[in-house]
Short mmCIF file of C-alpha atoms and ligand atoms in Angstrom, two decimals:
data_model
loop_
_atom_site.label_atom_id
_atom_site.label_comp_id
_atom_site.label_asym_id
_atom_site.label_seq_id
_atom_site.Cartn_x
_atom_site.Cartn_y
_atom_site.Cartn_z
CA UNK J 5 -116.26 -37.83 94.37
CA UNK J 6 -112.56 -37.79 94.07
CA UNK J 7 -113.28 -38.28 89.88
CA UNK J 8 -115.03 -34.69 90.14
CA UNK J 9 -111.50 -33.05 90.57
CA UNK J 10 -109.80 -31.46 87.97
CA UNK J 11 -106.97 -33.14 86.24
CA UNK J 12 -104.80 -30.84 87.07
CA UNK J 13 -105.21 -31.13 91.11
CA UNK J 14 -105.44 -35.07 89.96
CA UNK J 15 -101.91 -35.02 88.16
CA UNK J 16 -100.28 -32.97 90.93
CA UNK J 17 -98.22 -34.82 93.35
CA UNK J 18 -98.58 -34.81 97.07
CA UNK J 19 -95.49 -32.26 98.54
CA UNK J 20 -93.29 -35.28 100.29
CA UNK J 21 -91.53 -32.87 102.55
CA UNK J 22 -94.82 -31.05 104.27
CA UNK J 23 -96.76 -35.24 103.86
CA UNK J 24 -93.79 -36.21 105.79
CA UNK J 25 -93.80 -33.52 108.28
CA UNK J 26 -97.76 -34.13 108.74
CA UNK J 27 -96.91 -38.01 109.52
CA UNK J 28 -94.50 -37.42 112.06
CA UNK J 29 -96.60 -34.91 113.41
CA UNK J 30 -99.47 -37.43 113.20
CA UNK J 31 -97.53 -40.08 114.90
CA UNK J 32 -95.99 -38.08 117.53
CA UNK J 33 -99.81 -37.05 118.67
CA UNK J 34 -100.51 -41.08 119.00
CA UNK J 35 -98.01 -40.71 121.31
CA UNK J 36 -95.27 -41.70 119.52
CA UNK J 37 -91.44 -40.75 120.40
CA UNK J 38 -90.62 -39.31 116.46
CA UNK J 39 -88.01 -37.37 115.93
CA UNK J 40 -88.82 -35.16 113.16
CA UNK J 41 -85.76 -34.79 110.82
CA UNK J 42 -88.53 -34.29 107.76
CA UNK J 43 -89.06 -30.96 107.41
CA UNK J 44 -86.58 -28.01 106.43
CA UNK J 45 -87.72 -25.30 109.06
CA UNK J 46 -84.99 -23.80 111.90
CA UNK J 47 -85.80 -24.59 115.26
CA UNK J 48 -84.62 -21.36 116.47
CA UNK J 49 -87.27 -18.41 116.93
CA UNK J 50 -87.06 -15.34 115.09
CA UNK J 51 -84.85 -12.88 115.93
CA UNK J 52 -86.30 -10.53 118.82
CA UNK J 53 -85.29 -6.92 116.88
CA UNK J 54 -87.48 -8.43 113.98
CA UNK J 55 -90.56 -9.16 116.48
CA UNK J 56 -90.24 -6.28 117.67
CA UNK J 57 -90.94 -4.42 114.41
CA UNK J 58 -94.18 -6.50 113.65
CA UNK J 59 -95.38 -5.60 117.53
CA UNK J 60 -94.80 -1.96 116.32
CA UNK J 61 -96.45 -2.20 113.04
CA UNK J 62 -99.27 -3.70 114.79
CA UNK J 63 -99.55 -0.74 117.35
CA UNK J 64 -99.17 1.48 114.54
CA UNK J 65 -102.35 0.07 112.79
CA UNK J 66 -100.71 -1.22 109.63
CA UNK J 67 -103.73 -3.28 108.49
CA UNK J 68 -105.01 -2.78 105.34
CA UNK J 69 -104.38 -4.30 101.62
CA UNK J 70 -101.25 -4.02 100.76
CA UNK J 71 -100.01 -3.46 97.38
CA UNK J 72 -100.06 -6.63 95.44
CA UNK J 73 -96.05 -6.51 94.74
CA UNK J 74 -95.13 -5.10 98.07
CA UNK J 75 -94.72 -2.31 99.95
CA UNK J 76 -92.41 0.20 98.95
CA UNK J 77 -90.09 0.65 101.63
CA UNK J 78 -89.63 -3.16 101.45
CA UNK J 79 -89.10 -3.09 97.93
CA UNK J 80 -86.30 -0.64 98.53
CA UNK J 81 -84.93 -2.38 101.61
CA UNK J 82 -84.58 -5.20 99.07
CA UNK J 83 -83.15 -3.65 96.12
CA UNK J 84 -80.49 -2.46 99.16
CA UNK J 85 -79.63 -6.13 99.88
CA UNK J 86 -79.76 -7.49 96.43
CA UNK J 87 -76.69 -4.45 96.32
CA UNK J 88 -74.94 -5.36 99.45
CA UNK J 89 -74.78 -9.14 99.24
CA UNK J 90 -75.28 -10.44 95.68
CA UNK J 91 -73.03 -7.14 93.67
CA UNK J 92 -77.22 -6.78 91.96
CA UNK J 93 -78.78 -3.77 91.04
CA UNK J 94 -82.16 -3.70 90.83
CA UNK J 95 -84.69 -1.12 91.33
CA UNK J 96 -88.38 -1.73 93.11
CA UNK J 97 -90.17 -2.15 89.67
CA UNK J 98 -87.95 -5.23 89.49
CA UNK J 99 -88.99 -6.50 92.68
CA UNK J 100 -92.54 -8.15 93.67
CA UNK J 101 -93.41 -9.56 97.20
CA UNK J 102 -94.82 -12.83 97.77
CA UNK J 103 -96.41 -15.19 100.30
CA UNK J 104 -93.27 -17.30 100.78
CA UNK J 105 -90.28 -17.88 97.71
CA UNK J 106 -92.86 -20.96 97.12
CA UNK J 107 -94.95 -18.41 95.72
CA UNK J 108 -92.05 -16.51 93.78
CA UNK J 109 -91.42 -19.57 92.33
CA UNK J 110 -94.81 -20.59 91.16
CA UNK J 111 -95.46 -17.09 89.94
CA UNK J 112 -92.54 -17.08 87.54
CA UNK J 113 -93.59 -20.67 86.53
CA UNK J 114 -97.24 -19.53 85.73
CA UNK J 115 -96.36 -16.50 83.58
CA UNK J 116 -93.33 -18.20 81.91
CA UNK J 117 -94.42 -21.42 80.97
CA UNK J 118 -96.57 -22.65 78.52
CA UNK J 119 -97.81 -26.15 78.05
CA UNK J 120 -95.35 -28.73 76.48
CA UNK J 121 -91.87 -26.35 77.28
CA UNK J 122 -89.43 -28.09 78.96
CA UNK J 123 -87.93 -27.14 82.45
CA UNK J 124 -84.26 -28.69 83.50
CA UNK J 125 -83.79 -29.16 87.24
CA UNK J 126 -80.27 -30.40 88.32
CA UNK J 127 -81.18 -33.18 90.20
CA UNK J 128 -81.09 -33.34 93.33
CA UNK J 129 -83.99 -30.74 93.29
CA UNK J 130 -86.84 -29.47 96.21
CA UNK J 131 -90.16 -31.10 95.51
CA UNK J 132 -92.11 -28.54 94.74
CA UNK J 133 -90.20 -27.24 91.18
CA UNK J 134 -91.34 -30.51 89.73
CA UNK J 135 -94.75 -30.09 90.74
CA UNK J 136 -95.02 -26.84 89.62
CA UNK J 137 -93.85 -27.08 86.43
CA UNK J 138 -96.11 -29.78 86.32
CA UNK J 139 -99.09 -27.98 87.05
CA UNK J 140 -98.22 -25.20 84.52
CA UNK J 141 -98.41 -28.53 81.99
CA UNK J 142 -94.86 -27.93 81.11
CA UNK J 143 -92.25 -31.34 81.20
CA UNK J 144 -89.58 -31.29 83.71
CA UNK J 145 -86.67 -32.98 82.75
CA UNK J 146 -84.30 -33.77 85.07
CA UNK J 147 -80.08 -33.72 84.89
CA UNK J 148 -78.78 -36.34 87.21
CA UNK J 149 -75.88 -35.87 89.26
CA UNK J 150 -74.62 -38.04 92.26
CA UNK J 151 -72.74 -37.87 95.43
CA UNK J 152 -69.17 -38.32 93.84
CA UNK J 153 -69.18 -35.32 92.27
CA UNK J 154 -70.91 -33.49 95.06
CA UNK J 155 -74.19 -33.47 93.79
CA UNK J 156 -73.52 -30.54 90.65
CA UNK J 157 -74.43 -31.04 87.06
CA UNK J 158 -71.53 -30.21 84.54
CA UNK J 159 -71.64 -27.51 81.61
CA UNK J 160 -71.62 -30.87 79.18
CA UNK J 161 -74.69 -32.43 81.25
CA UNK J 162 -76.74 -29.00 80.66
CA UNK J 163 -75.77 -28.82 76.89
CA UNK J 164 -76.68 -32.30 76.55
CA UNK J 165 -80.53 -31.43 77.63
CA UNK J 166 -81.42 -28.69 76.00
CA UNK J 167 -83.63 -29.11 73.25
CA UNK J 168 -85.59 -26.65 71.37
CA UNK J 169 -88.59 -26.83 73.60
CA UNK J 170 -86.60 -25.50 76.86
CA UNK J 171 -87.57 -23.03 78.21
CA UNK J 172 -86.18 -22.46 81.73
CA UNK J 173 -83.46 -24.30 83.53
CA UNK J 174 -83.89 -23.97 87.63
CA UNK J 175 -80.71 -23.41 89.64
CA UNK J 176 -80.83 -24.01 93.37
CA UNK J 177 -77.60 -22.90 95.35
CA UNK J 178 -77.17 -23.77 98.24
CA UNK J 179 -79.43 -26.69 97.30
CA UNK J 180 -82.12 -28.23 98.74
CA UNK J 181 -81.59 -31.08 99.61
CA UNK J 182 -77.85 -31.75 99.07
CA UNK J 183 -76.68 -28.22 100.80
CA UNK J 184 -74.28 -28.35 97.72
CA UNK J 185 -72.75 -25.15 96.45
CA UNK J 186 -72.08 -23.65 93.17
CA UNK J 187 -68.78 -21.86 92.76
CA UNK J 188 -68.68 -18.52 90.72
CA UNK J 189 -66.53 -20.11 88.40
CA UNK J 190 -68.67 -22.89 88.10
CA UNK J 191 -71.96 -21.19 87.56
CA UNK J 192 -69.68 -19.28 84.94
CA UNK J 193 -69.23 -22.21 83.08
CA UNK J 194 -73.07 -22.95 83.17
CA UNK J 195 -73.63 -19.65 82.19
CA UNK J 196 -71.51 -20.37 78.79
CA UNK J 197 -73.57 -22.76 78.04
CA UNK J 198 -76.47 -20.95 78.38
CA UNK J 199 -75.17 -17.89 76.58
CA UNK J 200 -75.59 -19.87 73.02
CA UNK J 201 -79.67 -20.77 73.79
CA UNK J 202 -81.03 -16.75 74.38
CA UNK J 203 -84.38 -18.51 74.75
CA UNK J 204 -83.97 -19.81 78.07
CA UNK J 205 -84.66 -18.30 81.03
CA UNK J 206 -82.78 -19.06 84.49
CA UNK J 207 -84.44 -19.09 87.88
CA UNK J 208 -81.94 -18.86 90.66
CA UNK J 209 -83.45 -19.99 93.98
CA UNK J 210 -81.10 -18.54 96.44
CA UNK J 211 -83.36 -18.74 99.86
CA UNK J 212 -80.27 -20.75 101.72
CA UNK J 213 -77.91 -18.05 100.88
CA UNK J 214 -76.90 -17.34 104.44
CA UNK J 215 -76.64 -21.13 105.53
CA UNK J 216 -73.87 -21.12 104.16
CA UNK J 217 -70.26 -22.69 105.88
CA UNK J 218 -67.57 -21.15 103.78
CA UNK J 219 -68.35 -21.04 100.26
CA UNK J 220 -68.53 -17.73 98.87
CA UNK J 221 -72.14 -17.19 97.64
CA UNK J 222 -72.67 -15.72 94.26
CA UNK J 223 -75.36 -15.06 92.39
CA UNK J 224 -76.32 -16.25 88.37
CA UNK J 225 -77.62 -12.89 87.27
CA UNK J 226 -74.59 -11.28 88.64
CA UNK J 227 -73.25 -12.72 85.29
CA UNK J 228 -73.11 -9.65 82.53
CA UNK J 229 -75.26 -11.51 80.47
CA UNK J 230 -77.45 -13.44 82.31
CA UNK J 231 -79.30 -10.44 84.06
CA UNK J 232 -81.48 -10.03 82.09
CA UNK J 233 -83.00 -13.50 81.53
CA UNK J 234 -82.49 -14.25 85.52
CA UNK J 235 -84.88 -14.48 88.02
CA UNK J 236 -83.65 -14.01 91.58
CA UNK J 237 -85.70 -15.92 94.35
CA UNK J 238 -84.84 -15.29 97.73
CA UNK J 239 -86.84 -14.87 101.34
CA UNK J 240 -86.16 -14.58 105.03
CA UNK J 241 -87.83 -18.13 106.46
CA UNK J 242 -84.65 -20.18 106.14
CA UNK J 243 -82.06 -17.27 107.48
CA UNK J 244 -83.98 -15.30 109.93
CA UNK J 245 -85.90 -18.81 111.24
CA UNK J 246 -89.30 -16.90 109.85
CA UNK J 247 -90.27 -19.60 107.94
CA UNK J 248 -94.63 -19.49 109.40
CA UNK J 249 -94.26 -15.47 108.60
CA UNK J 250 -94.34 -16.23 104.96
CA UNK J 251 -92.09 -13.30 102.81
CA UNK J 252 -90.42 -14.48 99.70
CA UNK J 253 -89.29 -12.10 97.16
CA UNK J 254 -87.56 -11.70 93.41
CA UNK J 255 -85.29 -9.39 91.80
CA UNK J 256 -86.33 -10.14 87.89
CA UNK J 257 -86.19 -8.18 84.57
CA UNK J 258 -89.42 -5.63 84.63
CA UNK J 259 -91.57 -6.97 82.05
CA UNK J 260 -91.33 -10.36 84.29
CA UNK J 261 -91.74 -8.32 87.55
CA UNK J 262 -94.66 -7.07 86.41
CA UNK J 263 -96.47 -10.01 85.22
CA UNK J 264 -95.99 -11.91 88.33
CA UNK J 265 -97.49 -8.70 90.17
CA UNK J 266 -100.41 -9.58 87.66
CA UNK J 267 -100.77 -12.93 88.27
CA UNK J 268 -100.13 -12.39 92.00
CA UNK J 269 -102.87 -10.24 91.73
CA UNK J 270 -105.75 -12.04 90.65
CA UNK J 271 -104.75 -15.16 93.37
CA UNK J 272 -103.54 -13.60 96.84
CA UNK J 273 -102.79 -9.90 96.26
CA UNK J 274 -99.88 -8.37 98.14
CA UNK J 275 -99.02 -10.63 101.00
CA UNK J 276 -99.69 -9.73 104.84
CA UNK J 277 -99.16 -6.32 105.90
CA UNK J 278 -97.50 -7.08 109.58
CA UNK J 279 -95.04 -9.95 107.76
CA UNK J 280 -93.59 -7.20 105.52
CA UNK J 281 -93.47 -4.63 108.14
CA UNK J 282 -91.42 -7.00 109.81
CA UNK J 283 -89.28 -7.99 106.93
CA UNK J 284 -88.27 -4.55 106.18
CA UNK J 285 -86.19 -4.73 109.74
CA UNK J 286 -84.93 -7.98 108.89
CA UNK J 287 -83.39 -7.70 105.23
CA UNK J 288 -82.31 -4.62 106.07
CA UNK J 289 -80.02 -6.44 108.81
CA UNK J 290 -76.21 -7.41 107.78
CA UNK J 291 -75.84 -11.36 107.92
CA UNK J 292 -73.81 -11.13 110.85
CA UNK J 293 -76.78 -10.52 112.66
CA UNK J 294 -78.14 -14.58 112.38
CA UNK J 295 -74.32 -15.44 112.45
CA UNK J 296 -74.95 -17.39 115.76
CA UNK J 297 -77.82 -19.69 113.87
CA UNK J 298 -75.56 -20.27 111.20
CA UNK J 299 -72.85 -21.34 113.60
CA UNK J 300 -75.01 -23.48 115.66
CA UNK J 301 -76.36 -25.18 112.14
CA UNK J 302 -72.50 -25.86 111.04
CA UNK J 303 -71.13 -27.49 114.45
CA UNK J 304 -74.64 -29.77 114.58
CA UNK J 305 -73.68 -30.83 110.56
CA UNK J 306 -70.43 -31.86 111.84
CA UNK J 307 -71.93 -33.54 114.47
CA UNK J 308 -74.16 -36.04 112.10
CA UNK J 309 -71.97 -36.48 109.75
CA UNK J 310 -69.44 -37.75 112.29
CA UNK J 311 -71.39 -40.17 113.81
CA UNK J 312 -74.13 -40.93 110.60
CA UNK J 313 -69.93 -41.84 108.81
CA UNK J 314 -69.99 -44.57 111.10
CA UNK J 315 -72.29 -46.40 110.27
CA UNK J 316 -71.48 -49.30 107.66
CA UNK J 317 -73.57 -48.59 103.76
CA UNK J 318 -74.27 -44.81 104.55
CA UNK J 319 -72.83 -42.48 101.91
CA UNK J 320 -72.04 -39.23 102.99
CA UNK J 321 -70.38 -35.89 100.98
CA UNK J 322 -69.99 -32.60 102.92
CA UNK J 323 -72.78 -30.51 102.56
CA UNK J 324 -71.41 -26.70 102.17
CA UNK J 325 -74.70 -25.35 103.19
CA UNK J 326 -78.21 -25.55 104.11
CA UNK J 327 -79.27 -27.66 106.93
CA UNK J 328 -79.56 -31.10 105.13
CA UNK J 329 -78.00 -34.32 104.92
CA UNK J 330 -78.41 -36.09 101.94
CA UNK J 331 -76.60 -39.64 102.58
CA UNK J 332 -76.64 -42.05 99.40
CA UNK J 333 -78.27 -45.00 100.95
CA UNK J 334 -78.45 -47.41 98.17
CA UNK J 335 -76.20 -50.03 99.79
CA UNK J 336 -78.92 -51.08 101.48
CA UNK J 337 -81.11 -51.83 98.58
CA UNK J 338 -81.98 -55.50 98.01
CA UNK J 339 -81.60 -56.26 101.98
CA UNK J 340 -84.12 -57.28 104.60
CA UNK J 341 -83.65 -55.47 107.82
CA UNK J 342 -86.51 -56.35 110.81
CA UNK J 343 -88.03 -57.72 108.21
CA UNK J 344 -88.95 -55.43 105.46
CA UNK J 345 -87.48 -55.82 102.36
CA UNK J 346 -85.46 -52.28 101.51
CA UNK J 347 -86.06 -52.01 97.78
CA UNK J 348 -85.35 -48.06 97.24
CA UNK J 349 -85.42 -45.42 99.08
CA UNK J 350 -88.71 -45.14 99.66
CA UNK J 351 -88.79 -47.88 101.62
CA UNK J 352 -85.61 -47.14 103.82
CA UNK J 353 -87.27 -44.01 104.94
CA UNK J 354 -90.65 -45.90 106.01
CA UNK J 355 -88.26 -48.39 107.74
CA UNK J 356 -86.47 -45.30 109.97
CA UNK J 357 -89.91 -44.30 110.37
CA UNK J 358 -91.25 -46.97 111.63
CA UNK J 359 -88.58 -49.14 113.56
CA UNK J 360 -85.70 -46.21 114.62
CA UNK J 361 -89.27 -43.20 115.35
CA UNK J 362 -86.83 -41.16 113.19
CA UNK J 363 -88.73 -38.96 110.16
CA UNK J 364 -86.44 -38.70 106.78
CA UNK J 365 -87.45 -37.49 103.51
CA UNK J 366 -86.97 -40.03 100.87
CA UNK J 367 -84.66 -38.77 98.08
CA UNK J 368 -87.07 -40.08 95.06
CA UNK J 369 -89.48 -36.92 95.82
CA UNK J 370 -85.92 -35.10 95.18
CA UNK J 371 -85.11 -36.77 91.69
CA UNK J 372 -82.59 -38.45 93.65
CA UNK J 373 -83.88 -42.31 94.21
CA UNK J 374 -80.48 -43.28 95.92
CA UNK J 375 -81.01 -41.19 98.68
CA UNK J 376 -82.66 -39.65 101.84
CA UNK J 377 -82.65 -36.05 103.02
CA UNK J 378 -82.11 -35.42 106.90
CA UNK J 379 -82.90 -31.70 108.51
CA UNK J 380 -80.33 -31.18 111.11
CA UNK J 381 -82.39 -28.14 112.06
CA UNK J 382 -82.97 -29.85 115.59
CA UNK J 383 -81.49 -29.56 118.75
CA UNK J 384 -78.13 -32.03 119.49
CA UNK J 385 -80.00 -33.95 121.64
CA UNK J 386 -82.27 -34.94 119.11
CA UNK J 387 -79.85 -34.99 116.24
CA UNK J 388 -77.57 -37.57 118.19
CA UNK J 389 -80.76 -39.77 119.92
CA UNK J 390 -81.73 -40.09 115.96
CA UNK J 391 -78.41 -41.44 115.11
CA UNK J 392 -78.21 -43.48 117.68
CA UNK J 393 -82.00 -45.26 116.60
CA UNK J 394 -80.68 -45.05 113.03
CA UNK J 395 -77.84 -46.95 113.93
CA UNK J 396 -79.22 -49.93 116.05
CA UNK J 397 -81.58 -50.53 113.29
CA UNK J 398 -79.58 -50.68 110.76
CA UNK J 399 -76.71 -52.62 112.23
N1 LIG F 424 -88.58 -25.97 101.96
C1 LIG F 424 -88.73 -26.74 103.16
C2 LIG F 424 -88.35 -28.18 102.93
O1 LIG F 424 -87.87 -28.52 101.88
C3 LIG F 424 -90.10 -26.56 103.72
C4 LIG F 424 -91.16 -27.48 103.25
C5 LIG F 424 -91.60 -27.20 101.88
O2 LIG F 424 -92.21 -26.17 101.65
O3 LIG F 424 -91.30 -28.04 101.04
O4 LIG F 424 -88.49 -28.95 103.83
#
């Protein structure tokens, strides 16, 4: 029956990072000892003042339709940290509400793209931007980059892929899945680029803009000129550890807002009414509030990478940010190790899978084939066990 599906569902790649996740989970019910390093989600619960307000709303009866971009009081609450941590202003027309920044993201793609415009992504890039440009039958092209020059693209590298069918360019800082970070003064440099081709629009995923270990974060459309051709993506799952609550959000120029409240419209509406009760309380907290996450999510980073840069072939940068390692692995191409022969990465993943019970992501779902993404959003224990199985099988 599978030939009754549509081509588009047929064309659409499987998300690696949520089939991952299901296999370990899969695994670990067959009783299996995995350690799940697959999936990007905080192991810490969400904050107790922010429970606290979805108990209330509850109690209060909040449970009717929302309105499809969001309520108004979380719009504002928004606008209010778009001012206090990113120098933006926006106002709540310019901000819409969504069922996770996945949804932000695939609502700008839907009412941007047409078919046969060209999307960049700076590779290393999340899955999902591929996939959705793909499904809005536009042609993601990607710009390469590699660990030795910590995973960025250069102003050259973006000039050099522009053509006069591109449309958007996708900027992800701190990035998933290299935890890289863009300087102001190097997004400035993008930005000059940019400034010559009026045409293209930038969307500036921002959702790891707390997990962040010393880099100051700054924002594209806080460039003069970029504002208005910038869409903002941001949400609370990765900072506040709400990642099942599902609240993702833009700041974007109104014509764009407004579309996306269209489109949003006529798929899920305005997302759920307790989640944005709750979210109000939580963007409306200062950053020092899930200070001790961030903390705990630095010292376990410095934990892998110590004992991941002992072992022999791995390739490791410092990740500023984010809760990922992203070790070039590629040394290990061409080898047999207990027996399976480790072409690309692919395979190296299905081998820690499989021999060291440890679950990676392989870096070819990120448009980076040389490498593997770990989540060090698990406890030590875990983090240093799956080192330690990592490390007998390899050596
Ligand atoms: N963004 C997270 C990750 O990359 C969650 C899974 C997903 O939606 O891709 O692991």
């Amino acid at each position: 029956m599978s030939k009754a599906l549509s081509n588009r569902i047929n064309s659409l790649p499987i998300s690696q990072t949520l089939a991952m996740a299901a296999k370990a989970r899969e695994l670990k019910a067959e009783g299996k000892d995995i350690i799940s390093l697959s999936l990007g989600e905080p192991d810490f619960n969400t904050p107790d003042f922010i429970k606290n307000a979805a108990i209330e709303a509850i109690n209060q009866d909040y449970n009717s339709y929302t309105p499809v971009d969001g309520y108004l009081e979380l719009k504002e609450a928004i606008c209010n940290k778009f001012k206090r941590d990113n120098n933006l202003e926006y106002t709540p027309k310019q901000i819409v509400v969504s069922t996770g920044a996945k949804q932000s993201i695939a609502n700008i793609a839907q009412v941007l793209l047409n078919p046969g415009d060209e999307v960049l992504l700076p590779a290393p890039y999340w899955v999902s931007y591929s996939a959705i440009a793909t499904l809005c039958e536009a042609r993601f092209v990607e710009i390469p980059s590699s660990i030795d020059n910590d995973f960025k693209i250069t102003p050259e590298q973006l000039e050099a892929a522009i053509t006069p069918k591109t449309k958007m360019v996708f900027f992800n800082s701190p990035n998933n899945p290299s935890g890289s970070i863009y300087t102001e003064e190097e997004y400035r440099a993008l930005a000059k680029v940019l400034e010559k081709y009026p045409n293209i629009f930038i969307l500036s995923d921002e959702i790891y803009e707390h997990i962040n270990y010393g880099v100051t974060h700054f924002s594209f459309a806080a460039i003069e000129n970029m504002y208005d051709r910038t869409i903002t993506v941001n949400g609370l799952a990765k900072a506040f550890a709400m990642t099942g609550w599902r609240i993702g959000f833009i700041g974007a120029p109104e014509w764009i807002a407004k579309a996306c409240t269209k489109m949003q419209g006529q798929i899920t509406s305005g997302t759920n009414c307790i989640a944005q009760r709750a979210a109000i309380t939580a963007v409306s907290a200062t950053p020092d509030k899930v200070q001790y996450m961030i903390d705990e999510f630095k010292s376990r980073r410095d934990i892998v990478l110590g004992l991941l840069g002992k072992i022999e072939g791995i390739k490791l940068n410092v990740p500023e940010g984010a809760f990922y390692i992203f070790p070039d692995i590629s040394a290990f191409f061409g080898r047999t190790i207990k027996g399976k022969e480790i072409k690309d990465a692919n395979d190296f993943s299905m081998l820690l899978l499989e021999e060291a019970n440890v679950a990676s992501v392989t870096g070819a779902a990120f448009g980076a084939p040389n490498c593997i993404r770990l989540s060090y959003a698990a406890s030590e224990l875990q983090l240093r066990e799956a080192v330690k199985r990592i490390r007998e099988v390899l050596s």
